[in-house]
CSV table of N, CA, C and O in Angstrom, one decimal:
chain,number,residue,atom,x,y,z
P,1,MET,N,9.9,-4.1,9.5
P,1,MET,CA,9.1,-3.3,10.3
P,1,MET,C,9.9,-2.5,11.3
P,1,MET,O,10.8,-3.1,11.9
P,2,THR,N,9.7,-1.3,11.4
P,2,THR,CA,10.5,-0.4,12.2
P,2,THR,C,9.6,0.3,13.2
P,2,THR,O,8.5,0.7,12.9
P,3,GLY,N,10.1,0.5,14.4
P,3,GLY,CA,9.4,1.2,15.5
P,3,GLY,C,10.1,2.4,15.9
P,3,GLY,O,11.3,2.4,16.2
P,4,LYS,N,9.4,3.5,16.0
P,4,LYS,CA,10.0,4.8,16.5
P,4,LYS,C,9.3,5.1,17.8
P,4,LYS,O,8.1,5.2,17.9
P,5,HIS,N,10.1,5.2,18.8
P,5,HIS,CA,9.6,5.5,20.2
P,5,HIS,C,8.7,4.4,20.7
P,5,HIS,O,7.8,4.7,21.5
P,6,ILE,N,8.8,3.2,20.2
P,6,ILE,CA,8.0,2.1,20.6
P,6,ILE,C,8.8,0.8,20.3
P,6,ILE,O,9.5,0.7,19.3
P,7,ASP,N,8.6,-0.2,21.1
P,7,ASP,CA,9.2,-1.5,20.9
P,7,ASP,C,8.2,-2.3,20.1
P,7,ASP,O,7.0,-2.5,20.5
P,8,VAL,N,8.6,-2.9,18.9
P,8,VAL,CA,7.8,-3.7,18.1
P,8,VAL,C,7.8,-5.1,18.6
P,8,VAL,O,8.8,-5.7,18.7
P,9,THR,N,6.6,-5.6,19.0
P,9,THR,CA,6.5,-6.9,19.5
P,9,THR,C,6.4,-7.9,18.4
P,9,THR,O,6.1,-7.6,17.2
P,10,ASP,N,6.6,-9.2,18.7
P,10,ASP,CA,6.5,-10.2,17.7
P,10,ASP,C,5.1,-10.3,17.2
P,10,ASP,O,4.9,-10.6,16.0
P,11,ALA,N,4.1,-10.1,18.0
P,11,ALA,CA,2.7,-10.1,17.6
P,11,ALA,C,2.4,-9.0,16.6
P,11,ALA,O,1.7,-9.3,15.6
P,12,MET,N,2.9,-7.8,16.8
P,12,MET,CA,2.7,-6.7,15.9
P,12,MET,C,3.4,-7.1,14.6
P,12,MET,O,2.9,-6.8,13.5
P,13,ARG,N,4.6,-7.6,14.7
P,13,ARG,CA,5.4,-7.9,13.5
P,13,ARG,C,4.7,-9.0,12.6
P,13,ARG,O,4.5,-8.8,11.4
P,14,SER,N,4.1,-10.0,13.3
P,14,SER,CA,3.5,-11.1,12.5
P,14,SER,C,2.1,-10.6,11.9
P,14,SER,O,1.8,-11.0,10.8
P,15,HIS,N,1.4,-9.7,12.7
P,15,HIS,CA,0.2,-9.1,12.2
P,15,HIS,C,0.5,-8.3,10.9
P,15,HIS,O,-0.2,-8.4,9.9
P,16,ALA,N,1.5,-7.5,11.0
P,16,ALA,CA,1.9,-6.6,9.8
P,16,ALA,C,2.3,-7.5,8.6
P,16,ALA,O,1.9,-7.2,7.5
P,17,GLU,N,3.1,-8.5,8.9
P,17,GLU,CA,3.6,-9.4,7.8
P,17,GLU,C,2.4,-10.1,7.1
P,17,GLU,O,2.4,-10.3,5.9
P,18,GLU,N,1.5,-10.5,8.0
P,18,GLU,CA,0.3,-11.2,7.4
P,18,GLU,C,-0.5,-10.3,6.5
P,18,GLU,O,-0.9,-10.7,5.4
P,19,LYS,N,-0.7,-9.0,6.9
P,19,LYS,CA,-1.5,-8.1,6.1
P,19,LYS,C,-0.7,-7.7,4.9
P,19,LYS,O,-1.3,-7.6,3.8
P,20,VAL,N,0.5,-7.4,5.0
P,20,VAL,CA,1.4,-6.9,3.9
P,20,VAL,C,1.6,-8.0,2.9
P,20,VAL,O,1.8,-7.7,1.7
P,21,SER,N,1.6,-9.2,3.3
P,21,SER,CA,1.9,-10.3,2.3
P,21,SER,C,0.8,-10.4,1.3
P,21,SER,O,1.0,-11.0,0.2
P,22,LYS,N,-0.4,-9.8,1.5
P,22,LYS,CA,-1.5,-9.9,0.5
P,22,LYS,C,-1.4,-8.8,-0.5
P,22,LYS,O,-2.2,-8.8,-1.5
P,23,LEU,N,-0.5,-7.8,-0.4
P,23,LEU,CA,-0.5,-6.7,-1.3
P,23,LEU,C,-0.1,-7.1,-2.7
P,23,LEU,O,-0.7,-6.5,-3.6
P,24,PRO,N,0.8,-8.0,-3.0
P,24,PRO,CA,1.0,-8.4,-4.4
P,24,PRO,C,-0.2,-8.9,-5.2
P,24,PRO,O,-0.3,-8.9,-6.4
P,25,ARG,N,-1.2,-9.2,-4.4
P,25,ARG,CA,-2.5,-9.7,-5.1
P,25,ARG,C,-3.1,-8.5,-5.8
P,25,ARG,O,-3.8,-8.6,-6.8
P,26,TYR,N,-2.9,-7.3,-5.3
P,26,TYR,CA,-3.5,-6.1,-5.9
P,26,TYR,C,-2.6,-5.4,-7.0
P,26,TYR,O,-3.1,-4.8,-7.8
P,27,TYR,N,-1.3,-5.6,-6.8
P,27,TYR,CA,-0.4,-5.1,-7.8
P,27,TYR,C,0.9,-5.9,-7.9
P,27,TYR,O,1.6,-6.0,-6.8
P,28,ASN,N,1.2,-6.5,-9.0
P,28,ASN,CA,2.2,-7.5,-9.1
P,28,ASN,C,3.6,-6.9,-9.0
P,28,ASN,O,4.6,-7.6,-8.7
P,29,GLY,N,3.8,-5.6,-9.3
P,29,GLY,CA,5.1,-5.0,-9.4
P,29,GLY,C,5.7,-4.6,-8.1
P,29,GLY,O,6.6,-3.8,-8.1
P,30,ILE,N,5.2,-5.0,-6.9
P,30,ILE,CA,5.8,-4.6,-5.7
P,30,ILE,C,7.0,-5.4,-5.4
P,30,ILE,O,7.0,-6.6,-5.4
P,31,ASN,N,8.1,-4.7,-5.0
P,31,ASN,CA,9.4,-5.3,-4.7
P,31,ASN,C,9.7,-5.3,-3.2
P,31,ASN,O,10.3,-6.2,-2.7
P,32,GLN,N,9.3,-4.2,-2.5
P,32,GLN,CA,9.6,-4.1,-1.1
P,32,GLN,C,8.5,-3.4,-0.4
P,32,GLN,O,7.9,-2.4,-0.9
P,33,VAL,N,8.2,-3.8,0.8
P,33,VAL,CA,7.2,-3.1,1.7
P,33,VAL,C,7.9,-2.8,3.0
P,33,VAL,O,8.5,-3.7,3.6
P,34,GLU,N,7.7,-1.6,3.5
P,34,GLU,CA,8.2,-1.2,4.8
P,34,GLU,C,7.1,-0.7,5.7
P,34,GLU,O,6.2,0.1,5.2
P,35,VAL,N,7.0,-1.1,6.9
P,35,VAL,CA,6.0,-0.7,7.9
P,35,VAL,C,6.7,0.1,9.0
P,35,VAL,O,7.7,-0.4,9.6
P,36,ILE,N,6.3,1.3,9.3
P,36,ILE,CA,6.9,2.1,10.3
P,36,ILE,C,5.8,2.5,11.3
P,36,ILE,O,4.8,3.0,11.0
P,37,VAL,N,6.0,2.1,12.6
P,37,VAL,CA,5.1,2.4,13.7
P,37,VAL,C,5.7,3.4,14.5
P,37,VAL,O,6.9,3.3,15.0
P,38,ASP,N,5.0,4.5,14.8
P,38,ASP,CA,5.5,5.6,15.6
P,38,ASP,C,4.6,5.8,16.8
P,38,ASP,O,3.4,6.0,16.7
P,39,GLY,N,5.2,5.6,18.0
P,39,GLY,CA,4.4,5.8,19.2
P,39,GLY,C,4.8,7.2,19.8
P,39,GLY,O,5.9,7.5,20.0
P,40,SER,N,3.7,7.9,20.2
P,40,SER,CA,4.0,9.3,20.7
P,40,SER,C,3.7,9.3,22.2
P,40,SER,O,3.2,8.3,22.8
P,41,ASP,N,3.9,10.4,22.9
P,41,ASP,CA,3.7,10.5,24.3
P,41,ASP,C,2.2,10.5,24.7
P,41,ASP,O,1.9,10.0,25.8
P,42,GLY,N,1.3,10.9,23.8
P,42,GLY,CA,-0.1,11.0,24.2
P,42,GLY,C,-0.8,9.6,24.1
P,42,GLY,O,-2.0,9.6,24.2
P,43,GLY,N,-0.1,8.6,23.8
P,43,GLY,CA,-0.8,7.3,23.6
P,43,GLY,C,-1.3,7.0,22.2
P,43,GLY,O,-1.9,6.0,21.9
P,44,GLN,N,-1.1,8.0,21.3
P,44,GLN,CA,-1.5,7.8,19.9
P,44,GLN,C,-0.4,7.1,19.2
P,44,GLN,O,0.8,7.3,19.4
P,45,PHE,N,-0.8,6.3,18.2
P,45,PHE,CA,0.1,5.6,17.4
P,45,PHE,C,-0.1,6.0,15.9
P,45,PHE,O,-1.2,6.3,15.5
P,46,SER,N,1.0,6.1,15.2
P,46,SER,CA,0.9,6.4,13.8
P,46,SER,C,1.6,5.3,13.0
P,46,SER,O,2.7,4.8,13.4
P,47,VAL,N,1.0,4.8,12.0
P,47,VAL,CA,1.5,3.7,11.2
P,47,VAL,C,1.6,4.2,9.7
P,47,VAL,O,0.7,4.8,9.2
P,48,GLU,N,2.8,3.9,9.2
P,48,GLU,CA,3.0,4.3,7.8
P,48,GLU,C,3.5,3.1,7.0
P,48,GLU,O,4.4,2.4,7.5
P,49,VAL,N,2.8,2.8,5.9
P,49,VAL,CA,3.2,1.6,5.1
P,49,VAL,C,3.7,2.1,3.8
P,49,VAL,O,3.0,2.9,3.1
P,50,ILE,N,4.9,1.8,3.4
P,50,ILE,CA,5.5,2.2,2.2
P,50,ILE,C,5.8,1.0,1.3
P,50,ILE,O,6.5,0.1,1.7
P,51,ALA,N,5.2,1.0,0.1
P,51,ALA,CA,5.4,-0.1,-0.9
P,51,ALA,C,6.2,0.5,-2.1
P,51,ALA,O,5.8,1.5,-2.7
P,52,ARG,N,7.3,-0.2,-2.4
P,52,ARG,CA,8.1,0.2,-3.5
P,52,ARG,C,7.9,-0.8,-4.6
P,52,ARG,O,7.9,-2.0,-4.4
P,53,GLY,N,7.7,-0.3,-5.8
P,53,GLY,CA,7.4,-1.2,-7.0
P,53,GLY,C,8.4,-0.9,-8.1
P,53,GLY,O,9.3,-0.2,-8.1
P,54,GLU,N,8.1,-1.6,-9.2
P,54,GLU,CA,8.8,-1.5,-10.4
P,54,GLU,C,8.7,-0.1,-11.0
P,54,GLU,O,7.7,0.6,-10.7
P,55,HIS,N,9.7,0.3,-11.8
P,55,HIS,CA,9.7,1.6,-12.4
P,55,HIS,C,9.6,2.8,-11.4
P,55,HIS,O,9.0,3.8,-11.7
P,56,SER,N,10.2,2.6,-10.3
P,56,SER,CA,10.3,3.7,-9.3
P,56,SER,C,8.9,4.1,-8.7
P,56,SER,O,8.8,5.2,-8.3
P,57,ASN,N,8.0,3.2,-8.8
P,57,ASN,CA,6.7,3.5,-8.2
P,57,ASN,C,6.8,3.4,-6.7
P,57,ASN,O,7.2,2.3,-6.2
P,58,VAL,N,6.3,4.4,-6.0
P,58,VAL,CA,6.3,4.4,-4.5
P,58,VAL,C,4.9,4.7,-4.1
P,58,VAL,O,4.3,5.7,-4.5
P,59,PHE,N,4.3,3.8,-3.2
P,59,PHE,CA,3.0,4.0,-2.7
P,59,PHE,C,3.1,4.2,-1.2
P,59,PHE,O,3.8,3.3,-0.5
P,60,VAL,N,2.4,5.2,-0.6
P,60,VAL,CA,2.5,5.4,0.8
P,60,VAL,C,1.1,5.6,1.4
P,60,VAL,O,0.3,6.3,0.8
P,61,ALA,N,0.9,4.9,2.5
P,61,ALA,CA,-0.4,5.1,3.2
P,61,ALA,C,-0.1,5.1,4.7
P,61,ALA,O,0.8,4.5,5.2
P,62,SER,N,-0.9,6.0,5.4
P,62,SER,CA,-0.6,6.1,6.8
P,62,SER,C,-2.0,6.2,7.5
P,62,SER,O,-3.0,6.6,7.0
P,63,ASP,N,-1.9,5.9,8.8
P,63,ASP,CA,-3.1,6.0,9.7
P,63,ASP,C,-2.7,6.3,11.1
P,63,ASP,O,-1.6,5.8,11.5
P,64,ALA,N,-3.5,6.9,11.9
P,64,ALA,CA,-3.2,7.2,13.3
P,64,ALA,C,-4.4,6.8,14.2
P,64,ALA,O,-5.5,6.9,13.7
P,65,GLY,N,-4.1,6.4,15.4
P,65,GLY,CA,-5.1,6.0,16.3
P,65,GLY,C,-4.6,5.5,17.6
P,65,GLY,O,-3.4,5.6,17.9
P,66,ASP,N,-5.5,4.9,18.4
P,66,ASP,CA,-5.1,4.4,19.7
P,66,ASP,C,-4.6,3.0,19.7
P,66,ASP,O,-3.9,2.6,20.6
P,67,ASP,N,-5.0,2.2,18.7
P,67,ASP,CA,-4.6,0.8,18.6
P,67,ASP,C,-3.7,0.5,17.4
P,67,ASP,O,-4.1,0.9,16.2
P,68,THR,N,-2.5,0.0,17.6
P,68,THR,CA,-1.6,-0.2,16.5
P,68,THR,C,-2.1,-1.2,15.5
P,68,THR,O,-1.9,-1.1,14.3
P,69,TYR,N,-2.8,-2.3,15.9
P,69,TYR,CA,-3.3,-3.3,15.0
P,69,TYR,C,-4.4,-2.7,14.1
P,69,TYR,O,-4.4,-3.0,12.9
P,70,THR,N,-5.3,-1.8,14.6
P,70,THR,CA,-6.3,-1.2,13.8
P,70,THR,C,-5.6,-0.2,12.8
P,70,THR,O,-6.0,-0.1,11.6
P,71,CYS,N,-4.6,0.5,13.3
P,71,CYS,CA,-3.8,1.4,12.4
P,71,CYS,C,-3.2,0.7,11.2
P,71,CYS,O,-3.2,1.1,10.1
P,72,ILE,N,-2.6,-0.5,11.6
P,72,ILE,CA,-2.0,-1.3,10.5
P,72,ILE,C,-3.0,-1.7,9.5
P,72,ILE,O,-2.8,-1.6,8.3
P,73,ASP,N,-4.2,-2.2,10.0
P,73,ASP,CA,-5.2,-2.7,9.1
P,73,ASP,C,-5.7,-1.5,8.2
P,73,ASP,O,-5.9,-1.7,7.0
P,74,MET,N,-5.9,-0.4,8.8
P,74,MET,CA,-6.4,0.8,8.0
P,74,MET,C,-5.4,1.3,7.0
P,74,MET,O,-5.8,1.6,5.8
P,75,ALA,N,-4.1,1.3,7.4
P,75,ALA,CA,-3.1,1.8,6.4
P,75,ALA,C,-2.9,0.8,5.3
P,75,ALA,O,-2.8,1.2,4.1
P,76,VAL,N,-3.0,-0.5,5.6
P,76,VAL,CA,-2.9,-1.5,4.5
P,76,VAL,C,-4.1,-1.4,3.6
P,76,VAL,O,-4.0,-1.5,2.4
P,77,HIS,N,-5.3,-1.2,4.2
P,77,HIS,CA,-6.5,-1.0,3.4
P,77,HIS,C,-6.4,0.2,2.4
P,77,HIS,O,-6.7,0.1,1.2
P,78,LYS,N,-5.8,1.3,2.9
P,78,LYS,CA,-5.6,2.5,2.0
P,78,LYS,C,-4.7,2.1,0.9
P,78,LYS,O,-4.8,2.5,-0.2
P,79,LEU,N,-3.6,1.4,1.3
P,79,LEU,CA,-2.6,1.0,0.3
P,79,LEU,C,-3.2,0.1,-0.8
P,79,LEU,O,-2.9,0.2,-2.0
P,80,GLU,N,-4.1,-0.8,-0.3
P,80,GLU,CA,-4.7,-1.7,-1.3
P,80,GLU,C,-5.5,-1.0,-2.3
P,80,GLU,O,-5.5,-1.3,-3.5
P,81,ARG,N,-6.2,0.1,-1.9
P,81,ARG,CA,-7.0,0.9,-2.8
P,81,ARG,C,-6.1,1.6,-3.8
P,81,ARG,O,-6.4,1.7,-5.0
P,82,GLN,N,-4.9,2.1,-3.3
P,82,GLN,CA,-4.0,2.8,-4.2
P,82,GLN,C,-3.5,1.8,-5.3
P,82,GLN,O,-3.4,2.2,-6.4
P,83,LEU,N,-3.1,0.6,-4.8
P,83,LEU,CA,-2.5,-0.4,-5.7
P,83,LEU,C,-3.6,-0.8,-6.7
P,83,LEU,O,-3.2,-1.0,-7.9
P,84,ASN,N,-4.8,-1.0,-6.3
P,84,ASN,CA,-5.9,-1.4,-7.2
P,84,ASN,C,-6.1,-0.3,-8.2
P,84,ASN,O,-6.3,-0.6,-9.4
P,85,LYS,N,-6.1,0.9,-7.8
P,85,LYS,CA,-6.3,2.0,-8.8
P,85,LYS,C,-5.1,2.1,-9.8
P,85,LYS,O,-5.4,2.3,-11.0
P,86,LYS,N,-3.9,1.9,-9.4
P,86,LYS,CA,-2.8,1.9,-10.3
P,86,LYS,C,-2.9,0.7,-11.3
P,86,LYS,O,-2.6,0.9,-12.5
P,87,LYS,N,-3.3,-0.4,-10.8
P,87,LYS,CA,-3.4,-1.6,-11.7
P,87,LYS,C,-4.5,-1.4,-12.7
P,87,LYS,O,-4.3,-1.7,-13.9
P,88,GLU,N,-5.6,-0.8,-12.3
P,88,GLU,CA,-6.7,-0.5,-13.2
P,88,GLU,C,-6.3,0.5,-14.3
P,88,GLU,O,-6.6,0.4,-15.5
P,89,LYS,N,-5.5,1.6,-13.9
P,89,LYS,CA,-5.0,2.6,-14.8
P,89,LYS,C,-4.1,1.9,-15.8
P,89,LYS,O,-4.2,2.2,-17.0
P,90,GLU,N,-3.2,1.0,-15.4
P,90,GLU,CA,-2.3,0.3,-16.3
P,90,GLU,C,-3.1,-0.6,-17.3
P,90,GLU,O,-2.8,-0.6,-18.5
P,91,ARG,N,-4.1,-1.2,-16.8
P,91,ARG,CA,-4.9,-2.1,-17.6
P,91,ARG,C,-5.6,-1.3,-18.7
P,91,ARG,O,-5.7,-1.6,-19.9
P,92,ASN,N,-6.3,-0.2,-18.3
P,92,ASN,CA,-7.0,0.6,-19.2
P,92,ASN,C,-6.1,1.3,-20.2
P,92,ASN,O,-6.5,1.4,-21.4
P,93,HIS,N,-4.9,1.7,-19.8
P,93,HIS,CA,-4.0,2.4,-20.7
P,93,HIS,C,-3.5,1.4,-21.7
P,93,HIS,O,-3.3,1.7,-22.9
P,94,LYS,N,-3.2,0.2,-21.3
P,94,LYS,CA,-2.6,-0.9,-22.1
P,94,LYS,C,-3.6,-1.2,-23.2
P,94,LYS,O,-3.2,-1.4,-24.4
P,95,HIS,N,-4.9,-1.3,-22.9
P,95,HIS,CA,-5.8,-1.8,-23.9
P,95,HIS,C,-6.5,-0.6,-24.7
P,95,HIS,O,-7.2,-0.8,-25.7
P,96,GLY,N,-6.2,0.6,-24.3
P,96,GLY,CA,-6.7,1.8,-25.0
P,96,GLY,C,-8.2,1.9,-25.0
P,96,GLY,O,-8.9,1.2,-24.3
P,97,ASN,N,-8.7,2.7,-25.8
P,97,ASN,CA,-10.2,2.9,-25.9
P,97,ASN,C,-10.8,2.3,-27.1
P,97,ASN,O,-12.0,2.6,-27.4
P,98,GLY,N,-10.1,1.5,-27.8
P,98,GLY,CA,-10.7,0.8,-29.0
P,98,GLY,C,-10.5,1.5,-30.3
P,98,GLY,O,-10.9,1.0,-31.3
P,99,LYS,N,-10.0,2.7,-30.3
P,99,LYS,CA,-9.8,3.5,-31.6
P,99,LYS,C,-8.4,3.2,-32.1
P,99,LYS,O,-7.5,3.1,-31.3
P,100,LEU,N,-8.3,3.1,-33.4
P,100,LEU,CA,-7.0,2.9,-34.0
P,100,LEU,C,-6.5,4.3,-34.5
P,100,LEU,O,-7.1,5.0,-35.3
P,101,GLY,N,-5.3,4.6,-34.0
P,101,GLY,CA,-4.6,5.8,-34.5
P,101,GLY,C,-5.4,7.1,-34.2
P,101,GLY,O,-6.4,7.1,-33.5
P,102,GLY,N,-4.9,8.2,-34.6
P,102,GLY,CA,-5.5,9.5,-34.4
P,102,GLY,C,-6.0,10.0,-35.8
P,102,GLY,O,-5.7,11.2,-36.0
P,103,GLY,N,-6.6,9.3,-36.6
P,103,GLY,CA,-7.0,9.7,-38.0
P,103,GLY,C,-7.9,10.8,-38.0
P,103,GLY,O,-8.6,11.1,-37.0
P,104,VAL,N,-8.0,11.4,-39.1
P,104,VAL,CA,-8.9,12.6,-39.3
P,104,VAL,C,-10.3,12.0,-39.6
P,104,VAL,O,-10.5,11.2,-40.4
P,105,GLU,N,-11.3,12.5,-38.8
P,105,GLU,CA,-12.6,12.1,-38.9
P,105,GLU,C,-13.4,13.0,-39.8
P,105,GLU,O,-13.2,14.2,-39.9
P,106,GLY,N,-14.4,12.5,-40.4
P,106,GLY,CA,-15.4,13.3,-41.2
P,106,GLY,C,-14.9,13.7,-42.6
P,106,GLY,O,-15.3,14.7,-43.1
P,107,LEU,N,-14.0,13.0,-43.1
P,107,LEU,CA,-13.6,13.3,-44.5
P,107,LEU,C,-14.5,12.8,-45.5
P,107,LEU,O,-15.1,11.9,-45.6
């Protein structure tokens, strides 16, 4: 977990680790997860969660708001949806649509 223009507290770090630890449940191929918290002058926070997976798959989700914990939750939720969608695509592609080959029909 990295902080830009903000000090990352132990509570923030543990909250992010708790949320991020559940990501492999949605997609098994995740190798590394990085959380970046950016604090700006206006009191707004920006959180970016980057998940790197097998075969050079990179998933990125971000959220901005007043509360870092809510931003972390929302960014992780967005990433969960991306990972779930990727997993579904792989499952559907692997099993195909039930047709064998590309034979000529109507002969």
